[in-house]
Coordinates of N, CA, C and O in Angstrom, one line a residue:
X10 N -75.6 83.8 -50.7 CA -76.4 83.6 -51.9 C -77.5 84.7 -52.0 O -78.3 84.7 -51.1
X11 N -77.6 85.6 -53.0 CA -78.7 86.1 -53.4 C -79.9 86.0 -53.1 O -79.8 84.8 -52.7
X12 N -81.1 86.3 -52.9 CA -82.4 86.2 -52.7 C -83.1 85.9 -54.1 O -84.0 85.0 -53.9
X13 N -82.9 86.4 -56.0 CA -83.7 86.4 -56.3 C -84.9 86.8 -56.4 O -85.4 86.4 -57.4
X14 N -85.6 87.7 -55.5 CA -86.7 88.2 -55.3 C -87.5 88.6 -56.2 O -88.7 88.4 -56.1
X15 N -86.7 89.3 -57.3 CA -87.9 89.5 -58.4 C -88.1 88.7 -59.0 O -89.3 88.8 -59.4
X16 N -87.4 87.8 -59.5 CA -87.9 86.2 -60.0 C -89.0 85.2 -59.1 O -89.6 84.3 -59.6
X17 N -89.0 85.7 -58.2 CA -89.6 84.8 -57.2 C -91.1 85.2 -57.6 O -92.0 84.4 -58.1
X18 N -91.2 86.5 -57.4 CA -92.3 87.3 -57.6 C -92.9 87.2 -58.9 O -94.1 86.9 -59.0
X19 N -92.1 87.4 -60.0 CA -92.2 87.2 -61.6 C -93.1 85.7 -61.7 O -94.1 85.6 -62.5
X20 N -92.5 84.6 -60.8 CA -93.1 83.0 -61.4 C -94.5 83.6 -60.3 O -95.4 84.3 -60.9
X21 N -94.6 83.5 -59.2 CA -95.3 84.0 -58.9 C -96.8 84.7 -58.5 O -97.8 84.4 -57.8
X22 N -96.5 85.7 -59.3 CA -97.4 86.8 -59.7 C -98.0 86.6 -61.6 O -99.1 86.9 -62.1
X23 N -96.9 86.3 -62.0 CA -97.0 85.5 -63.5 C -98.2 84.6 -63.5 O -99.1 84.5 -64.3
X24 N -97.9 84.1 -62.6 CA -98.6 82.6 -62.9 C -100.6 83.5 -62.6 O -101.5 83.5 -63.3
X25 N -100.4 84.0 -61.4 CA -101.7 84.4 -60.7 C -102.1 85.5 -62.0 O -103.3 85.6 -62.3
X26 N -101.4 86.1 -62.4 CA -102.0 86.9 -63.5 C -102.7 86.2 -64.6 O -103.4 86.9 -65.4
X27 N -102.3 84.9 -64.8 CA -102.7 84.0 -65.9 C -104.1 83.1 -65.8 O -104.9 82.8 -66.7
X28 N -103.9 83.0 -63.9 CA -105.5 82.4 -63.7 C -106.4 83.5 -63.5 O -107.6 83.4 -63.1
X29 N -106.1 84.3 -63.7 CA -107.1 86.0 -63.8 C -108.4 85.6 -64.4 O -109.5 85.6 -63.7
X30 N -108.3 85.1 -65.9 CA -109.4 85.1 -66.4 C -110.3 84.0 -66.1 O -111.5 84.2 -66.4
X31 N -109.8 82.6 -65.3 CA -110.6 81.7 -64.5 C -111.4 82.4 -63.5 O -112.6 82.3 -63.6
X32 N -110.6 83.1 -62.4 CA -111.2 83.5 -61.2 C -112.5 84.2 -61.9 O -113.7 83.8 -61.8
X33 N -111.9 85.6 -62.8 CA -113.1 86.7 -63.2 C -114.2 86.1 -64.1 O -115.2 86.7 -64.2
X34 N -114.0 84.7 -64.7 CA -115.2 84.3 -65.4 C -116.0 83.0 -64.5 O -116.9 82.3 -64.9
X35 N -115.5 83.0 -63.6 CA -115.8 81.8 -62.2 C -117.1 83.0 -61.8 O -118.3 83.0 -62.1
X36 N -116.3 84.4 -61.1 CA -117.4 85.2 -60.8 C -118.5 85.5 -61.6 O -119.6 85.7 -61.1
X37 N -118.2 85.6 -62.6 CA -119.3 86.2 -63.8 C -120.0 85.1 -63.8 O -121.2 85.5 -64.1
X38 N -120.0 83.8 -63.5 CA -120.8 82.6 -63.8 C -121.9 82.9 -62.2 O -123.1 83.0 -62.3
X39 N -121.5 82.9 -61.4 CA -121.8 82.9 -60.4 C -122.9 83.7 -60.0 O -124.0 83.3 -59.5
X40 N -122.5 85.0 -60.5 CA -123.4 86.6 -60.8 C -124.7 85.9 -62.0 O -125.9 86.3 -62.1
X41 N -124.2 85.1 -62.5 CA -125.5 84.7 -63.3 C -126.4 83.6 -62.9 O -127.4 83.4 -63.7
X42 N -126.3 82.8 -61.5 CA -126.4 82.3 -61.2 C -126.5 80.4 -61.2 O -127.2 79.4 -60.9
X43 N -125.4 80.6 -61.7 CA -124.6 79.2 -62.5 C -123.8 78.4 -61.4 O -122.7 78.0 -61.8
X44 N -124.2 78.3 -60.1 CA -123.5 78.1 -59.1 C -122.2 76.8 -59.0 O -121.2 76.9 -58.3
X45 N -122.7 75.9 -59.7 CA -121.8 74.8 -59.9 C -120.6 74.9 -60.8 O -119.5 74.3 -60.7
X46 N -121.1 75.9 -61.6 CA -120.0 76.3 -63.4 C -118.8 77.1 -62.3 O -117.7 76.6 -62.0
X47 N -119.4 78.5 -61.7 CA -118.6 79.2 -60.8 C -118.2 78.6 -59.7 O -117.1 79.2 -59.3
X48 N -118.5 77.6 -58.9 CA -117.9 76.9 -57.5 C -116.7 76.2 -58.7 O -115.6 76.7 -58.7
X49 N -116.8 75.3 -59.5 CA -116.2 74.5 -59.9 C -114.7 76.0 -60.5 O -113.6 76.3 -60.0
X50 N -115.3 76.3 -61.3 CA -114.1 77.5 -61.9 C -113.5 78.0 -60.9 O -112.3 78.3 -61.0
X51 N -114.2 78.2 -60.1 CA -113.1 78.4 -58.2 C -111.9 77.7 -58.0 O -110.8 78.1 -57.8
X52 N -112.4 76.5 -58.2 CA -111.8 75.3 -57.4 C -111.0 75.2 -58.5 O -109.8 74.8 -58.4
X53 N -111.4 75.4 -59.6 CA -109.5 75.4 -60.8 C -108.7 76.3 -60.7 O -107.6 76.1 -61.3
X54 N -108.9 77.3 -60.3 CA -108.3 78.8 -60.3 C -107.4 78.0 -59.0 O -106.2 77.8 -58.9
X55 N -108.5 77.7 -58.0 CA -107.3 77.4 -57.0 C -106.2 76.5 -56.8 O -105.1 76.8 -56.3
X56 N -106.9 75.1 -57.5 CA -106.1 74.2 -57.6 C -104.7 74.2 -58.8 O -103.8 73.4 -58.9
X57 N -104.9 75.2 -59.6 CA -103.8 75.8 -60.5 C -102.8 77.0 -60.1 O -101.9 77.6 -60.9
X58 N -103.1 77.2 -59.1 CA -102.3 78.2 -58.1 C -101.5 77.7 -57.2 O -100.4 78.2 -56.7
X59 N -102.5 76.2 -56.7 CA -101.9 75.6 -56.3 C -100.6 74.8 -56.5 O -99.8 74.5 -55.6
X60 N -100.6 74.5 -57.8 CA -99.9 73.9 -58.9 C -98.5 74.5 -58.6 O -97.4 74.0 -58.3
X61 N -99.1 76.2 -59.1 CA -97.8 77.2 -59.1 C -96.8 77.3 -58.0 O -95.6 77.5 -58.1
X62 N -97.9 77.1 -56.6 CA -96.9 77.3 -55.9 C -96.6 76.5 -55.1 O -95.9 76.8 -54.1
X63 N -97.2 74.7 -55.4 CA -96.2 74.0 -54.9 C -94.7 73.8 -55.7 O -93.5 73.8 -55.3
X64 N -95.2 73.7 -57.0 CA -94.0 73.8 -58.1 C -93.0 74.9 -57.9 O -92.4 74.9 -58.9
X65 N -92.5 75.9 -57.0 CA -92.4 76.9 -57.0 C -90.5 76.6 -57.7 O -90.0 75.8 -57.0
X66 N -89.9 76.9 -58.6 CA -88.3 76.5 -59.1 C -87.2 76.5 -58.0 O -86.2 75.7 -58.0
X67 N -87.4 77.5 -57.2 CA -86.7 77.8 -56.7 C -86.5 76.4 -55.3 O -85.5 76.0 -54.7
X68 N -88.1 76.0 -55.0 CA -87.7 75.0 -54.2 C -87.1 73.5 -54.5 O -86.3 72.7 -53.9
X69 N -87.5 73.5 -55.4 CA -86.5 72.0 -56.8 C -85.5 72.7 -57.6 O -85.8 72.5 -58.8
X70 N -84.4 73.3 -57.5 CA -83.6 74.2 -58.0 C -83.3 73.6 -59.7 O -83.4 74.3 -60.7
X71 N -82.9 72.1 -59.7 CA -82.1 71.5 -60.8 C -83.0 70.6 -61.3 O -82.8 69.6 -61.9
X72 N -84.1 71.3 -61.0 CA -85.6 70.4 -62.1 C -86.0 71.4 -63.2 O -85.9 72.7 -63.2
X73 N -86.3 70.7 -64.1 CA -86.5 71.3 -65.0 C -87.9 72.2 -65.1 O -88.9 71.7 -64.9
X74 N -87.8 73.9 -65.5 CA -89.0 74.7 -65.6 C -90.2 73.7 -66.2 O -91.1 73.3 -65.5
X75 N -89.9 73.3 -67.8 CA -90.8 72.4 -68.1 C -91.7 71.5 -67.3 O -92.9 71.5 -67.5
X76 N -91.1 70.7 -66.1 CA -91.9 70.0 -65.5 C -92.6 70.8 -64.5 O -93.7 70.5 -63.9
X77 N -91.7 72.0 -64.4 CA -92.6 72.6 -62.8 C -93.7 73.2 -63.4 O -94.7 73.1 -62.8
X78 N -93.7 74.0 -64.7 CA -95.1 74.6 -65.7 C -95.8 73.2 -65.9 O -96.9 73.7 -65.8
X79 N -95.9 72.3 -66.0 CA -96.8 71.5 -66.8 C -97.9 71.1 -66.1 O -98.9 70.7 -66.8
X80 N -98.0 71.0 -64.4 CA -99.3 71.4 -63.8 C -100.2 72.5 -63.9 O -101.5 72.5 -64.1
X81 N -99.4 73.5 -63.7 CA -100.3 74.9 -63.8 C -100.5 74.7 -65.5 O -101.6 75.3 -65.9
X82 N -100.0 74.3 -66.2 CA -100.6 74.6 -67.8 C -101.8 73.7 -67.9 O -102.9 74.0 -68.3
X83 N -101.3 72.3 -67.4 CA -103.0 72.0 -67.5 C -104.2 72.2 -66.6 O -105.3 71.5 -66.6
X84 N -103.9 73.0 -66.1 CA -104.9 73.5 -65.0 C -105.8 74.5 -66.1 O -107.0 74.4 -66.4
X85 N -104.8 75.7 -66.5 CA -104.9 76.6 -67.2 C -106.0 76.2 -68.1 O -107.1 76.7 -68.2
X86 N -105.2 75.0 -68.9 CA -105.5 74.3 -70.1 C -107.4 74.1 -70.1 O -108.3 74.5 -70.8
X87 N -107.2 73.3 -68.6 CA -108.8 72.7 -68.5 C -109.7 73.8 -68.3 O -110.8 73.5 -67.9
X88 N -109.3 75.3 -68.4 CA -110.1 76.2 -68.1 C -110.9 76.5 -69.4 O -112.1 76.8 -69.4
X89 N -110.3 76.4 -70.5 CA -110.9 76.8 -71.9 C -112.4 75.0 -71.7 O -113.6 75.2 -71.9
X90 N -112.1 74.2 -71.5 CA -113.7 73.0 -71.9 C -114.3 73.8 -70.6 O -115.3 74.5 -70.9
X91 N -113.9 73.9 -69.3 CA -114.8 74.8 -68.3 C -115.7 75.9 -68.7 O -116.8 76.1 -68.6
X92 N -114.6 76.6 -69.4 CA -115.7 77.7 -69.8 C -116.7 77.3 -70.9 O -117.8 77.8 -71.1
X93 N -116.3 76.5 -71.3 CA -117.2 76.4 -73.1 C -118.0 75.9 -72.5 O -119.1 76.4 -72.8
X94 N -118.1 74.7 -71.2 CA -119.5 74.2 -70.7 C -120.5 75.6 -70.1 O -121.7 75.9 -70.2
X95 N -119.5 76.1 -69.5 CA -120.1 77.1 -68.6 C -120.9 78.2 -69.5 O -121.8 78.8 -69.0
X96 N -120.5 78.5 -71.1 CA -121.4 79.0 -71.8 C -122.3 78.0 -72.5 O -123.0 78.4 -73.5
X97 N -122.3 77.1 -72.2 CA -122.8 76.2 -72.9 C -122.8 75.5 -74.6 O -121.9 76.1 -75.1
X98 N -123.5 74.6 -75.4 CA -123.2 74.3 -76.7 C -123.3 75.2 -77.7 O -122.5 75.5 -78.6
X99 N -124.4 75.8 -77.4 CA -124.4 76.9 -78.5 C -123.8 77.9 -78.9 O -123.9 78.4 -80.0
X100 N -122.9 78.2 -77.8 CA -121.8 79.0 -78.0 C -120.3 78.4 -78.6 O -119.5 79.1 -79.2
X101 N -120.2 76.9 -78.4 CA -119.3 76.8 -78.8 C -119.2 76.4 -80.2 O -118.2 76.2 -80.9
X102 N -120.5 76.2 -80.7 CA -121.2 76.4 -82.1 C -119.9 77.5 -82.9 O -119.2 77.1 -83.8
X103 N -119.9 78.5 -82.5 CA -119.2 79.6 -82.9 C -117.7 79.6 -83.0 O -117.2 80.5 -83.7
X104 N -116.8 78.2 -82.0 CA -115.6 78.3 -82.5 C -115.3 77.7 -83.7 O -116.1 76.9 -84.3
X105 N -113.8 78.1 -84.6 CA -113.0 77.0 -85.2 C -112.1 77.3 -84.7 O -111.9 78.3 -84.0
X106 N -111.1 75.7 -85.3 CA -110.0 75.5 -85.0 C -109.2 76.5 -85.3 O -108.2 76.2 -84.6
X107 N -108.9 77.8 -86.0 CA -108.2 78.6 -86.1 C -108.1 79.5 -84.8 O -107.4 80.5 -85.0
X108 N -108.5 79.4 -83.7 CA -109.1 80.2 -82.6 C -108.2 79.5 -82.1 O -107.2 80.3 -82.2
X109 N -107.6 78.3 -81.7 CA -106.6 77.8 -81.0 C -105.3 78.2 -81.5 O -104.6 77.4 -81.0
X110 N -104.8 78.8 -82.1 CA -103.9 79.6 -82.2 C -103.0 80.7 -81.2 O -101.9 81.0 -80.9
X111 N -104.7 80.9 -80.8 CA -104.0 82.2 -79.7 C -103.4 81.7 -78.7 O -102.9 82.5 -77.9
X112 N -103.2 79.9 -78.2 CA -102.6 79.0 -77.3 C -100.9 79.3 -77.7 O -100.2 78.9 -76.7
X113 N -100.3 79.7 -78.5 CA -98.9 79.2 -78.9 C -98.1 80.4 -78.1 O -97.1 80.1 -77.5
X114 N -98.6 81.6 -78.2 CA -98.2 82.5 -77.1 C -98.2 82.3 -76.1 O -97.2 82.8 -75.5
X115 N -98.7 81.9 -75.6 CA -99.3 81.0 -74.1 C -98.3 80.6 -73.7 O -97.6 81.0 -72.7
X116 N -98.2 79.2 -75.0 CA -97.2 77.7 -74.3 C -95.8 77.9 -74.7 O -95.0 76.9 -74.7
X117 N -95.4 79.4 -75.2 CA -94.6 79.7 -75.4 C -93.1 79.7 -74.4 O -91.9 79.5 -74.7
X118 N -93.4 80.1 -73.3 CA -92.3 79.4 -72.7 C -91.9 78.2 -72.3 O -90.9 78.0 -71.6
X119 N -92.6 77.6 -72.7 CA -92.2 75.8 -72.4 C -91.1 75.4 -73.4 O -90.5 74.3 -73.3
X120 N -90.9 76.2 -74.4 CA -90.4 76.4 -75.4 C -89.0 77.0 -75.0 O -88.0 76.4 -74.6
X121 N -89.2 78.1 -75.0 CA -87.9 79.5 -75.1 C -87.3 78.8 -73.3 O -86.1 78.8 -73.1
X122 N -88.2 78.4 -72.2 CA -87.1 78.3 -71.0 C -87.6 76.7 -70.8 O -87.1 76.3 -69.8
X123 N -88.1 76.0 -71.3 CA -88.2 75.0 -70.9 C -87.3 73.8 -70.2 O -87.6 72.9 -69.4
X124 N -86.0 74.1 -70.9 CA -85.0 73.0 -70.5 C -84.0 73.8 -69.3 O -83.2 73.1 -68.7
X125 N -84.0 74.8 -69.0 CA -83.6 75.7 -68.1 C -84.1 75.3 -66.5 O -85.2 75.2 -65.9
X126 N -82.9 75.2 -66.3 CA -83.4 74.9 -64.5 C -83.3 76.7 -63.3 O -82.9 77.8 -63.6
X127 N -83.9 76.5 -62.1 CA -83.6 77.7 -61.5 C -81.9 78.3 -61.2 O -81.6 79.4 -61.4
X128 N -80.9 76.9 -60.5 CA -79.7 77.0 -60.5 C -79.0 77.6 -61.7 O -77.8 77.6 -61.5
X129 N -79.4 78.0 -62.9 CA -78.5 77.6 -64.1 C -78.7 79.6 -64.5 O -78.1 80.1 -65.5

């Protein structure tokens, strides 16, 4: 049997590339001295990595990708009210609902591989 390897690396590295902007705005909170916004934004970056790589496909072969993404997405997910607290109300003064948009790219493979298992 195959190794796979770039796939492995792909869910992987994918996934950590995704909590990028948790870790880097965990730090930036931190640097500002927001110590609870940034410990907490830690602790989601981690616990959504976590996610990824207990979920990992390859170790549940004939489970569905859908279910193995759907931890790390709401990990992800809970990163956008994290941050909004972490800038606080006034800032979120500034969103509309048209800003949630940029989510469909996102959850876009829950979509395109969702029903797809690793064996298949």
């Amino acid at each position: 049997m195959q190794t796979r390897r770039a796939e492995q690396l792909g869910w992987l590295l994918g996934w950590a590339g995704g909590y990028l902007w948790i870790l880097a705005l965990a730090l930036v909170f931190l640097v500002r001295g927001q110590l609870a916004v940034g410990l907490s934004g830690l602790a989601l970056a981690a616990l959504g990595y976590g996610a990824v790589v207990q979920g990992r496909p390859w170790r549940a072969p004939r489970t569905r990708y859908w279910r193995l993404m759907l931890l790390p997405y709401l990990a992800m997910l809970a990163g956008v009210p994290w941050a909004i607290w972490g800038f606080g109300p006034e800032a979120a003064g500034q969103l509309n609902a048209w800003q949630a948009l940029i989510l469909l790219p996102v959850l876009s493979p829950i979509v395109s591989l969702g029903w797809r298992c690793w064996d298949r």
